Amino acid sequence: MDAFTNFLNGTIALFSDPVGILIFLGGVIGGMLFGAIPGVSMLTLAAILLPFTAHLSAEHGIMLFSVIYCTGVYGGAITAILFNIPGAPENAPTAFDGYPMTLNGQAGKAVGAAVMCSALGGTISAVIMMAATAPIADWAISAFGPPEIFALVFFGLAVAASVGAKTLWKGWLSILAGLMIAVVGLDPVGGIARYDFGMPYLLAGIHFIPTILGFFAVSEIFVQAEKKVTGVYEAPELHVDFPSLSELIAHKIAVLRSIVIGFFCGILPGIGATLAAFMGYNEAVRWSKDRKAFGKGKLEGVISSETANNAATGAAMIPLLALGLPGGALTAMMVGVFQMHDMEPGPLVFINSPDLVWVVFAAMFFANLSILFIGVLETKTIINLLRIPFQFLAPMILLLATVGAYAVRGLVIDVVVMFVAGAMGFFLRRSGYSVAGIVLGLILGKIGEQTFAQAMQMLHFEWLGFFDRPIALTLLIAGVLTTLGSAYTAFFKKHHH
Amino acid sequence: MGKLRPGHFIEVGLWLALAAVLYVYSFDFERNIEIYKFGATAWPRAIILLMVVAALGQLLYHWKDGDEATSGTLGAASDDGSEEAARRTGHTSLRWYVSTLTLLVIPFAYMRVPGWAAEVFALDDGGLHAAKLICAAVLILVYLALTWRNHVGGILALPIFFAALLEDMGFYATAPLFIVGVMFLMGERRPKWMAIVAALIMGILLFLFVSVLYVGLPTGNVHPFYDFSHWLVTLIQ
């Protein structure tokens, strides 16, 4: 058991390092808190912390983000169940049945189920991740050249565009806007300045940290502020008690199904945990004999969606670490952490810094386990913290973002860019665009263009060269089919109401 | 006309205008790269083309289906209530957009006007600083007048205004006002609580970043703000 030895070494390294333990615990609690507080999400926390990871080692930075990822996905379930406000899109299906359960007076049972299923789904996913990532990375080193990586970027963006926004077109416009932001600055092949308009600031390219902070942390505050000003925002009362174990065991099939679904969705670049939660929920409905009970407070609905979204967290690390491609907003920020330490995520990480990989893996495993303990012990404390009025929280988050954006390069203009991105994000969100799509486009834009250029040089500018590379061809076709498929759905199928 | 509304044309029009501007400016960097025959323009132009296609697709979609979300997307579920909030409050009217846009322009006026004034009247450093102070004061009044009837627009513009003032006025003097401003716009009206929270947030931030992490925050360069920042930093450290 090679992976097992590595895991043990990672565990020892993690828990023998006092700073590491501190960061681990901070990440676990912070992720859960920010996931749970209505109006902010784990992405807000991650965005605020991103600039400061420059002060941490790469190992600690990535570890912190992966821990926030695991516990944040759980934290979002609390607000989805109690207030019908999903902490993040991946918790949205949890609210379908979780909130009706709260209305039926079963809030405690729903939260308890979310705790146990998140921990279970996440832990099992972490185990599979540990076993599978290294072999996939090994394979990727030989099988993946620039054409394959470009094809994978294309496929990931196509999936994200097709499911991420209100319509297929808005999904694509979000992605394209992100890709366009990435174009500003020097081109990756010839070093020619693009869209710099004579300004040295633009010549260096728009930095991704202020942009990410603006689109996630700041625009989130603006959206909540509008609700607050207009009285749509309200924080309800609540209390918690836990379900019995036998009730959970009765749903073992739902749990297993969601783990499998969650894991496979998580591997897909594009939208990971969100798609996982929706598919987990949809399949639970489809397989059920009692379909009509869903949406009215059925425990199985909460179980299916919460197991699936946490099962996707471990899986999402596989494309990031094995191929260097982020699947979602949070993994995109992890690419940012790598870049700040002059590293590139990808298969070579396994060769160059195996310690980092295994500390991160061990941390994810224990973060998921700790959901169980902290979830059971601390949920009531968290609920009390939720009573902090949002108007006190908002200036704190905005100022933390200000300091963060400024600290990156010591430029006030970065702060301006962040707040402008925040205002743009506010308008885009209101109109049904996807800010996650923009950030994914921004992060993948440079990789996409660079690998495209390399691929074209490799194939001597012959488009047909892709036909000699089965993996690349398959991915490109899959991307095109995803787009065409959702275009077809958009034009010929019935719509939501 | 199907289900099209004027708002749909404006939205799609903005995308097409953006694409047009980006296309025109792409000629600025149309140069050959010896090792790469597509050059520096191929990638951005492909993005621009797709942008036009997607914008037209969106127009067609609005024409057929109005404002509904596509089935199979997460649009309906990931909807964080922001659209609903906007609809309920009339924050979709043209008047609201004009007022908000004006508010958003204010910070940029501050970033440009004193510089122009210094050029036109050949001001020295002292004159430039005076111009900055006067300009800031005037723009704050304009901001307050517009925000009076448009709190949401005020919240959107306030952080940008704050950021624009950072360079000259510094973080230490402007941040407490910023905190109070955000709280007030979000409906907090109790002076005691505003003072406590502002002091608490400043305390945490200054302790964390100035005493522990030694992150240098902008001190400003205009008298008396610079002197205030300097005094405070010495006090904390």
XYZ file of C-alpha atoms in Angstrom:
734
model
C 0.000 0.000 0.000
C 2.134 2.806 -1.282
C -0.631 5.373 -1.029
C -1.325 4.342 2.538
C 2.278 4.925 3.617
C 2.216 8.289 1.911
C -1.026 9.121 3.655
C 0.502 8.225 7.029
C 3.530 10.375 6.284
C 1.271 13.225 5.237
C -0.742 12.870 8.435
C 2.397 12.908 10.564
C 3.727 15.918 8.680
C 0.414 17.710 9.101
C 0.000 17.126 12.811
C 3.625 17.529 13.820
C 3.704 21.070 12.494
C 2.111 23.534 14.943
C 1.578 26.216 12.297
C 0.020 23.575 10.063
C -2.380 22.480 12.806
C -3.372 26.088 13.444
C -4.051 26.706 9.762
C -5.930 23.419 9.510
C -8.212 24.282 12.441
C -8.660 27.842 11.212
C -9.652 26.517 7.791
C -12.096 23.982 9.218
C -13.873 26.521 11.401
C -13.573 29.424 8.972
C -14.919 27.395 6.058
C -17.859 26.200 8.096
C -18.613 29.697 9.420
C -18.388 31.464 6.100
C -20.350 28.682 4.479
C -23.032 29.110 7.098
C -23.307 32.895 7.438
C -26.008 34.061 5.029
C -24.699 36.600 2.584
C -21.137 35.335 2.463
C -19.792 31.984 1.305
C -16.635 29.944 1.516
C -15.662 31.620 -1.742
C -15.775 34.986 0.038
C -13.417 33.687 2.699
C -11.137 32.086 0.130
C -11.024 35.291 -1.921
C -10.169 37.391 1.146
C -7.452 34.970 2.211
C -5.968 34.550 -1.266
C -3.598 37.554 -1.161
C -2.304 36.600 2.282
C -1.348 33.082 1.256
C 1.762 34.781 -0.115
C 2.924 34.903 3.514
C 2.355 31.156 3.956
C 4.312 28.321 2.405
C 2.743 26.804 -0.716
C 1.961 23.683 1.286
C 0.066 25.595 3.973
C -1.721 27.769 1.429
C -3.067 24.885 -0.654
C -3.890 22.932 2.489
C -5.871 25.872 3.882
C -7.877 26.194 0.677
C -8.626 22.487 0.423
C -9.826 22.425 4.032
C -12.042 25.470 3.472
C -13.432 23.707 0.414
C -14.469 20.604 2.378
C -16.041 22.322 5.352
C -17.466 25.238 3.362
C -19.526 22.907 1.200
C -21.030 21.572 4.429
C -21.478 25.004 6.022
C -23.597 26.151 3.085
C -26.056 23.385 3.854
C -26.909 24.897 7.235
C -28.281 28.091 5.721
C -29.884 26.183 2.854
C -31.841 24.119 5.366
C -32.622 26.794 7.916
C -33.171 29.907 5.839
C -33.664 28.584 2.304
C -30.499 30.551 1.402
C -27.988 28.090 -0.069
C -24.502 29.157 1.021
C -23.353 28.327 -2.499
C -25.006 26.907 -5.638
C -23.832 23.412 -4.643
C -26.141 23.553 -1.636
C -29.172 24.650 -3.648
C -30.756 21.187 -3.968
C -30.308 20.740 -0.219
C -32.784 23.554 0.249
C -35.403 21.809 -1.944
C -36.211 19.398 0.875
C -34.193 20.840 3.740
C -36.177 24.052 4.028
C -39.579 22.305 3.927
C -38.233 20.092 6.723
C -37.473 23.230 8.737
C -41.013 24.437 8.102
C -42.258 21.029 9.334
C -40.234 21.461 12.523
C -37.557 18.951 11.480
C -34.676 21.408 11.096
C -32.476 19.489 13.516
C -32.931 16.235 11.684
C -32.096 17.870 8.357
C -28.963 19.574 9.694
C -27.905 16.345 11.404
C -28.320 14.413 8.166
C -26.325 17.063 6.333
C -23.514 16.769 8.889
C -23.271 13.000 8.654
C -23.683 12.765 4.905
C -21.212 15.559 4.190
C -18.635 13.874 6.380
C -19.277 10.466 4.851
C -19.346 11.613 1.227
C -16.289 13.793 1.700
C -14.215 11.193 3.525
C -14.873 8.441 1.014
C -14.159 10.824 -1.821
C -10.872 11.795 -0.151
C -9.886 8.135 0.069
C -10.587 7.541 -3.632
C -8.738 10.753 -4.459
C -5.649 9.544 -2.597
C -5.680 6.243 -4.426
C -6.441 7.623 -7.882
C -4.675 10.968 -8.310
C -1.087 9.759 -8.505
C -1.751 7.089 -11.159
C -3.777 9.598 -13.192
C -0.960 12.120 -12.934
C 1.524 9.445 -14.058
C -0.632 8.668 -17.036
C -1.191 12.354 -17.768
C 2.535 13.054 -17.993
C 2.865 10.721 -20.961
C -0.582 11.093 -22.522
C -1.253 14.819 -22.139
C 0.518 17.284 -24.393
C -0.582 20.836 -25.228
C -3.342 19.664 -27.647
C -4.928 17.513 -24.942
C -4.727 20.235 -22.307
C -6.224 22.764 -24.707
C -9.011 20.310 -25.508
C -9.645 19.728 -21.818
C -9.788 23.495 -21.161
C -12.281 23.814 -24.009
C -14.377 20.945 -22.680
C -14.326 22.345 -19.131
C -15.388 25.798 -20.304
C -18.129 24.291 -22.475
C -19.548 22.371 -19.503
C -19.323 25.419 -17.243
C -21.003 27.597 -19.874
C -23.794 25.119 -20.487
C -24.931 24.681 -16.923
C -23.570 27.629 -14.938
C -25.720 30.630 -15.838
C -29.356 31.377 -16.480
C -29.163 30.512 -20.167
C -26.557 28.812 -22.321
C -25.778 32.135 -23.999
C -25.253 33.990 -20.741
C -23.039 31.124 -19.603
C -20.876 31.575 -22.693
C -20.861 35.363 -22.390
C -19.649 35.022 -18.782
C -16.823 32.710 -19.823
C -15.894 34.886 -22.801
C -15.765 37.987 -20.621
C -13.335 36.167 -18.331
C -11.230 35.023 -21.303
C -11.137 38.602 -22.575
C -9.876 39.938 -19.227
C -7.076 37.380 -19.459
C -6.116 38.739 -22.910
C -5.104 42.135 -21.483
C -1.350 42.402 -21.107
C 1.449 40.651 -23.000
C 0.518 37.837 -25.364
C 1.968 34.474 -24.318
C 3.794 33.697 -27.571
C 5.359 36.866 -28.945
C 5.148 39.145 -25.893
C 3.141 41.761 -27.812
C 1.185 44.220 -25.637
C -2.578 43.891 -26.024
C -5.244 46.353 -24.896
C -2.799 48.261 -22.701
C -4.049 51.687 -23.963
C -0.634 53.065 -23.086
C -1.043 52.353 -19.377
C 1.754 50.478 -17.593
C -0.825 49.032 -15.206
C -2.677 47.269 -18.024
C 0.567 46.243 -19.717
C 1.277 43.959 -16.766
C -2.159 42.386 -17.195
C -5.132 42.673 -14.879
C -4.126 40.839 -11.730
C -6.384 37.896 -10.900
C -6.477 38.525 -7.146
C -8.302 41.885 -7.171
C -10.568 40.514 -9.882
C -11.461 37.388 -7.906
C -11.943 39.420 -4.725
C -14.220 41.799 -6.583
C -16.331 39.194 -8.326
C -16.772 36.989 -5.259
C -16.341 38.849 -1.990
C -17.409 42.348 -3.018
C -20.274 41.601 -5.407
C -21.691 39.180 -2.839
C -21.839 42.028 -0.316
C -23.498 44.309 -2.871
C -26.170 41.723 -3.651
C -26.936 41.268 0.046
C -26.815 45.029 0.593
C -29.512 45.567 -1.990
C -31.706 43.006 -0.252
C -30.981 44.640 3.084
C -31.781 48.134 1.853
C -34.973 46.937 0.243
C -36.041 44.727 3.132
C -35.913 41.363 1.318
C -33.210 40.119 3.712
C -34.301 38.545 6.993
C -32.703 36.235 9.566
C -35.126 33.715 11.108
C -35.102 31.939 14.483
C -34.125 28.280 14.840
C -33.211 25.348 17.065
C -31.394 22.069 16.422
C -31.705 18.386 17.341
C -30.187 15.369 15.638
C -31.616 12.381 13.749
C -31.114 8.800 14.846
C -28.474 6.663 13.209
C -31.004 4.086 12.040
C -32.772 6.744 10.019
C -29.537 7.364 8.149
C -28.760 3.687 7.676
C -32.176 3.291 6.091
C -30.955 5.569 3.314
C -27.723 3.714 2.566
C -28.597 3.196 -1.094
C -29.191 6.916 -1.566
C -25.838 7.615 0.097
C -23.951 5.157 -2.102
C -25.600 6.410 -5.262
C -24.764 9.989 -4.396
C -21.145 9.173 -3.641
C -20.704 7.607 -7.076
C -22.512 10.453 -8.833
C -20.748 13.110 -6.790
C -17.339 11.686 -7.485
C -17.782 11.456 -11.233
C -19.254 14.942 -11.453
C -16.413 16.305 -9.359
C -13.810 14.973 -11.764
C -15.396 16.827 -14.684
C -13.790 20.185 -15.182
C -16.390 22.898 -15.269
C -18.765 22.890 -12.435
C -17.946 20.024 -10.064
C -19.819 20.079 -6.782
C -22.813 22.032 -8.082
C -23.570 19.591 -10.865
C -22.956 16.764 -8.394
C -25.538 18.035 -5.936
C -28.160 18.530 -8.643
C -27.549 15.144 -10.244
C -27.491 13.438 -6.866
C -30.826 15.007 -6.067
C -32.351 14.337 -9.491
C -31.315 10.686 -9.448
C -32.765 10.291 -5.944
C -36.063 11.586 -7.280
C -35.901 9.419 -10.389
C -35.143 6.201 -8.495
C -37.693 6.844 -5.774
C -41.063 5.069 -5.576
C -42.470 8.090 -3.787
C -41.514 10.948 -6.120
C -44.241 13.291 -5.025
C -42.851 13.504 -1.465
C -39.706 15.238 -2.760
C -39.687 18.988 -2.370
C -42.015 18.750 0.590
C -39.477 17.829 3.245
C -38.124 14.367 2.436
C -34.965 13.444 4.326
C -33.645 11.511 1.326
C -33.490 14.749 -0.665
C -31.121 16.354 1.838
C -29.049 13.179 2.100
C -28.656 12.772 -1.657
C -27.597 16.304 -2.352
C -25.275 16.751 0.643
C -23.508 13.430 0.097
C -23.009 14.200 -3.570
C -21.612 17.716 -3.180
C -19.060 16.687 -0.585
C -18.159 13.609 -2.620
C -17.226 16.023 -5.389
C -14.644 17.895 -3.279
C -12.032 15.157 -3.302
C -12.707 14.400 -6.938
C -12.256 18.071 -7.894
C -8.657 17.884 -6.691
C -7.827 15.196 -9.260
C -7.961 17.387 -12.405
C -6.288 20.213 -10.459
C -3.331 18.203 -9.226
C -3.060 15.590 -11.948
C -3.682 17.843 -14.957
C -3.284 21.373 -13.607
C -6.815 22.380 -14.507
C -9.248 23.896 -12.024
C -12.830 22.683 -12.242
C -14.543 25.411 -10.264
C -14.162 28.785 -8.613
C -12.394 27.504 -5.519
C -9.962 25.256 -7.348
C -9.330 28.211 -9.678
C -8.253 30.205 -6.635
C -5.953 27.323 -5.676
C -4.239 27.808 -9.034
C -3.743 31.378 -7.830
C -2.067 30.136 -4.656
C 0.274 27.950 -6.707
C 1.104 30.848 -9.024
C 1.921 33.168 -6.129
C 4.543 30.675 -5.067
C 5.889 30.419 -8.632
C 4.552 26.910 -9.015
C 2.280 25.418 -11.641
C -0.268 22.853 -10.515
C -0.134 19.725 -12.637
C 1.388 16.278 -12.803
C 4.863 17.598 -12.053
C 3.745 18.626 -8.563
C 3.792 14.934 -7.669
C 7.425 14.693 -8.669
C 8.655 18.048 -7.421
C 6.751 18.377 -4.170
C 5.187 15.087 -3.084
C 5.137 16.312 0.526
C 2.756 19.109 -0.396
C 0.398 16.718 -2.159
C 0.174 14.277 0.716
C -0.182 16.893 3.434
C -3.062 18.360 1.407
C -4.635 14.931 0.940
C -4.329 14.111 4.642
C -5.770 17.517 5.547
C -8.775 16.970 3.275
C -9.411 13.560 4.787
C -9.331 14.892 8.338
C -11.267 18.041 7.450
C -14.118 15.860 6.246
C -13.939 13.739 9.364
C -13.914 16.816 11.547
C -17.206 17.956 9.996
C -18.717 15.111 11.975
C -17.324 16.253 15.311
C -17.443 19.999 14.885
C -20.763 19.711 13.089
C -22.304 17.870 16.019
C -20.653 19.967 18.722
C -20.548 23.412 17.220
C -23.613 23.810 15.040
C -25.470 25.575 17.833
C -22.589 27.991 18.367
C -22.482 28.685 14.661
C -26.178 29.421 14.675
C -25.656 32.017 17.386
C -22.945 33.657 15.314
C -25.409 33.904 12.444
C -27.247 36.529 14.439
C -24.472 39.099 13.811
C -26.297 41.784 11.831
C -25.135 41.901 8.243
C -24.518 45.654 8.309
C -21.712 45.020 10.841
C -20.218 42.189 8.822
C -20.257 43.983 5.475
C -17.779 46.822 6.229
C -15.409 44.320 7.838
C -15.401 42.110 4.743
C -15.033 45.085 2.394
C -12.053 46.408 4.368
C -10.399 42.985 4.586
C -10.787 42.772 0.818
C -9.266 46.262 0.495
C -6.227 45.345 2.557
C -5.922 42.053 0.665
C -6.040 43.630 -2.773
C -3.589 46.351 -1.723
C -1.157 43.942 -0.061
C -0.546 41.974 -3.277
C 1.577 44.614 -4.996
C 1.104 47.736 -2.885
C -0.965 49.398 -5.622
C -4.068 51.424 -4.784
C -5.242 50.918 -8.373
C -5.673 47.207 -7.549
C -8.219 48.242 -4.920
C -10.061 50.345 -7.499
C -10.045 47.425 -9.957
C -11.431 45.147 -7.244
C -14.347 47.421 -6.405
C -15.123 48.065 -10.074
C -15.156 44.280 -10.596
C -17.470 44.076 -7.587
C -19.921 46.570 -9.084
C -19.766 44.777 -12.455
C -20.317 41.464 -10.702
C -23.366 42.933 -8.993
C -24.985 43.906 -12.303
C -23.992 40.638 -13.994
C -25.434 38.542 -11.161
C -28.686 40.430 -11.284
C -28.980 39.667 -14.977
C -28.404 35.937 -14.663
C -24.716 35.736 -15.638
C -22.266 33.535 -13.762
C -19.404 35.197 -11.874
C -17.851 31.761 -11.371
C -17.807 31.455 -15.171
C -15.961 34.770 -15.499
C -13.311 33.725 -12.988
C -12.917 30.316 -14.607
C -12.462 32.042 -17.964
C -9.943 34.440 -16.451
C -7.868 31.674 -14.876
C -8.079 29.285 -17.840
C -7.647 31.996 -20.491
C -3.854 32.168 -20.305
C -3.484 28.370 -20.087
C -5.931 27.978 -22.968
C -4.190 30.409 -25.299
C -0.735 29.144 -24.469
C -1.594 25.475 -24.982
C -3.500 26.343 -28.154
C -0.480 28.109 -29.581
C 1.826 25.248 -28.580
C -0.593 22.698 -29.987
C -0.798 24.535 -33.294
C 2.987 24.755 -33.523
C 3.243 21.038 -32.696
C 0.660 20.158 -35.347
C 2.323 22.493 -37.883
C -0.845 24.627 -38.020
C -2.837 21.707 -39.423
C -6.255 21.560 -37.755
C -6.599 17.964 -38.925
C -3.702 17.099 -36.639
C -6.207 16.810 -33.829
C -7.532 13.673 -35.537
C -4.272 11.894 -34.790
C -4.689 12.583 -31.082
C -7.673 10.551 -29.886
C -7.832 12.019 -26.366
C -7.777 15.607 -27.585
C -10.289 14.834 -30.331
C -12.666 13.123 -27.902
C -12.546 16.059 -25.508
C -13.094 18.615 -28.274
C -16.054 16.665 -29.640
C -17.444 16.275 -26.111
C -17.203 20.046 -25.626
C -18.976 20.756 -28.901
C -21.674 18.169 -28.129
C -22.229 19.656 -24.653
C -22.797 23.070 -26.182
C -24.997 21.788 -29.012
C -26.934 19.626 -26.570
C -27.798 22.507 -24.326
C -28.540 24.735 -27.313
C -30.992 22.080 -28.460
C -32.573 21.922 -25.002
C -32.806 25.690 -24.917
C -34.755 25.851 -28.156
C -36.932 22.788 -28.187
C -37.680 21.759 -24.605
C -39.968 23.089 -21.912
C -38.661 25.569 -19.372
C -38.601 26.063 -15.642
C -41.119 28.347 -14.088
C -41.544 41.193 -31.631
C -41.950 38.019 -29.586
C -41.212 38.555 -25.934
C -38.550 41.212 -26.411
C -38.394 44.233 -24.114
C -36.214 47.345 -24.517
C -33.984 46.089 -21.691
C -33.064 43.036 -23.755
C -31.887 45.215 -26.637
C -29.790 47.336 -24.282
C -28.179 44.261 -22.715
C -27.337 42.655 -26.044
C -26.377 46.060 -27.447
C -23.820 46.516 -24.674
C -22.185 43.194 -25.521
C -22.103 44.030 -29.234
C -20.666 47.472 -28.503
C -18.001 45.914 -26.295
C -17.155 43.440 -29.042
C -16.953 46.266 -31.612
C -14.650 48.395 -29.450
C -12.403 45.440 -28.685
C -12.257 44.540 -32.381
C -11.289 48.064 -33.416
C -8.546 48.235 -30.784
C -7.237 44.794 -31.754
C -5.647 46.456 -34.830
C -3.268 48.212 -32.430
C -1.403 44.992 -31.876
C -1.790 43.336 -35.266
C 1.809 42.346 -35.834
C 3.463 39.182 -37.104
C 5.072 36.748 -34.728
C 7.704 34.785 -36.590
C 7.185 31.461 -34.848
C 3.403 31.676 -34.658
C 1.523 32.456 -37.828
C -1.794 33.237 -36.110
C -0.158 36.173 -34.357
C -1.308 37.996 -31.242
C -4.735 38.871 -32.622
C -6.151 35.410 -33.450
C -7.122 34.453 -29.905
C -8.819 37.723 -28.884
C -10.600 37.966 -32.245
C -11.922 34.434 -31.877
C -13.263 35.431 -28.452
C -14.837 38.570 -29.929
C -16.509 36.526 -32.671
C -17.930 34.071 -30.142
C -19.090 37.021 -28.034
C -21.095 38.353 -30.964
C -22.565 34.902 -31.638
C -23.515 34.417 -27.980
C -25.020 37.909 -27.694
C -27.159 37.317 -30.798
C -28.106 33.896 -29.440
C -29.240 35.572 -26.254
C -31.337 38.053 -28.245
C -32.964 35.198 -30.138
C -33.596 33.445 -26.842
C -35.245 36.514 -25.313
C -37.363 36.852 -28.455
C -38.611 33.294 -28.074
C -38.720 32.761 -24.311
C -38.465 36.135 -22.579
C -36.754 35.982 -19.205
C -37.127 32.296 -18.399
C -34.120 30.195 -17.409
C -33.088 27.295 -19.637
C -33.949 23.905 -18.213
C -30.849 21.930 -17.363
C -28.952 25.023 -16.258
C -28.442 26.019 -12.668
C -29.843 29.452 -13.409
C -33.044 29.057 -11.461
C -31.388 27.352 -8.516
C -28.256 29.430 -8.210
C -30.466 32.507 -8.367
C -29.505 34.201 -5.131
C -32.607 36.352 -5.063
C -30.756 39.313 -6.567
C -33.030 39.495 -9.597
C -36.084 39.261 -7.406
C -34.791 42.035 -5.134
C -34.125 44.230 -8.160
C -37.601 43.697 -9.576
C -39.413 44.319 -6.320
C -37.806 47.662 -5.697
C -37.998 49.251 -9.105
C -34.208 49.172 -9.360
C -34.587 48.314 -12.999
C -35.924 51.681 -14.088
C -33.940 53.888 -16.439
C -33.825 56.643 -13.819
C -32.219 54.314 -11.310
C -29.586 53.237 -13.810
C -28.738 56.834 -14.750
C -28.436 57.862 -11.108
C -26.303 54.806 -10.291
C -24.079 55.312 -13.311
C -23.489 58.946 -12.305
C -22.582 57.793 -8.793
C -20.128 55.288 -10.240
C -18.453 57.990 -12.354
C -17.770 60.247 -9.320
C -14.668 58.369 -8.111
C -13.140 58.534 -11.576
C -13.800 62.263 -11.691
C -11.714 62.549 -8.517
C -8.923 60.505 -10.105
C -8.781 62.749 -13.200
C -9.939 66.302 -12.424
C -7.209 67.554 -10.023
C -4.541 66.376 -12.466
C -6.145 68.310 -15.329
C -6.591 71.367 -13.139
C -2.905 71.244 -12.214
C -1.976 71.082 -15.909
C -4.284 73.879 -17.023
C -3.429 76.311 -14.219
C 0.203 75.166 -13.927
C -0.187 74.460 -10.196
C 2.733 73.547 -7.957
C 2.574 70.682 -5.428
C 0.813 72.772 -2.793
C -1.727 73.918 -5.371
C -2.323 70.367 -6.550
C -2.998 69.234 -2.999
C -5.439 72.105 -2.493
C -7.140 71.200 -5.788
C -7.461 67.603 -4.592
C -9.025 68.646 -1.297
C -11.502 70.993 -2.982
C -12.370 68.410 -5.629
C -12.903 65.722 -2.969
C -15.165 68.009 -0.952
C -17.285 68.947 -3.976
C -17.587 65.341 -5.151
C -18.559 64.151 -1.663
C -21.413 66.666 -1.718
C -22.521 65.459 -5.167
C -22.269 61.885 -3.908
C -24.385 62.603 -0.841
C -27.021 64.414 -2.893
C -27.397 61.463 -5.285
C -27.171 58.796 -2.584
C -29.970 60.480 -0.647
C -32.511 58.919 -2.990
C -30.496 55.915 -4.135
C -28.934 53.929 -1.311
C -28.110 50.884 -3.441
C -26.285 53.020 -5.983
C -24.553 54.662 -3.045
C -23.316 51.327 -1.738
C -21.977 50.368 -5.177
C -20.097 53.646 -5.565
C -18.875 54.155 -1.999
C -16.095 51.506 -2.059
C -14.781 52.807 -5.400
C -14.841 56.357 -4.058
C -13.041 55.129 -0.942
C -10.427 53.407 -3.098
C -9.972 56.536 -5.197
C -9.319 58.605 -2.069
C -6.903 56.030 -0.577
C -3.869 57.196 -2.535
C -4.139 60.786 -1.305
C -6.009 60.624 1.981
C -4.639 57.311 3.241
C -6.334 54.283 4.756
C -6.200 55.349 8.375
C -8.308 58.481 8.069
C -10.818 57.289 5.455
C -11.558 53.746 6.649
C -13.576 54.731 9.781
C -15.761 57.007 7.648
C -16.128 54.208 5.112
C -17.290 51.767 7.804
C -19.871 54.214 9.114
C -21.012 54.969 5.551
C -21.567 51.299 4.669
C -23.473 50.697 7.908
C -25.634 53.751 7.390
C -26.491 52.801 3.805
C -27.459 49.312 4.966
C -29.982 50.783 7.321
C -28.107 51.048 10.626
C -29.214 54.194 12.447
C -27.979 53.765 16.057
C -24.951 56.089 16.524
C -23.685 54.136 19.550
C -23.537 50.857 17.639
C -21.965 52.496 14.605
C -19.214 53.945 16.802
C -18.598 50.645 18.612
C -18.460 48.570 15.411
C -16.266 51.102 13.610
C -13.823 51.165 16.530
C -13.869 47.374 16.776
C -13.214 46.808 13.061
C -10.452 49.416 12.946
C -8.931 47.927 16.087
C -8.894 44.403 14.656
C -7.541 45.527 11.271
C -4.820 47.758 12.674
C -3.737 45.177 15.228
C -3.687 42.388 12.660
C -2.061 44.177 9.757
C 0.021 46.946 11.278
C 1.289 45.339 14.508
C 1.337 41.636 13.585
C 1.757 41.278 9.812
C 3.479 44.620 9.094
C 1.416 45.221 5.977
C 2.035 48.826 5.012
C -1.340 50.414 4.294
C -1.597 53.566 2.196
C -0.758 56.586 4.365
C -1.858 59.229 1.870
C 0.230 62.129 0.624
C -1.953 65.153 1.262
C -1.495 67.285 4.364
C -3.051 66.816 7.041
C -4.041 63.216 6.210
C -0.483 62.064 5.778
C 0.490 63.465 9.187
C -2.488 61.750 10.811
C -1.586 58.346 9.311
C 2.005 58.748 10.345
C 1.038 59.643 13.904
C -1.323 56.664 14.159
C 1.167 54.141 12.773
C 3.861 55.304 15.191
C 1.342 55.041 18.003
C 0.415 51.446 17.152
C 3.890 50.179 16.524
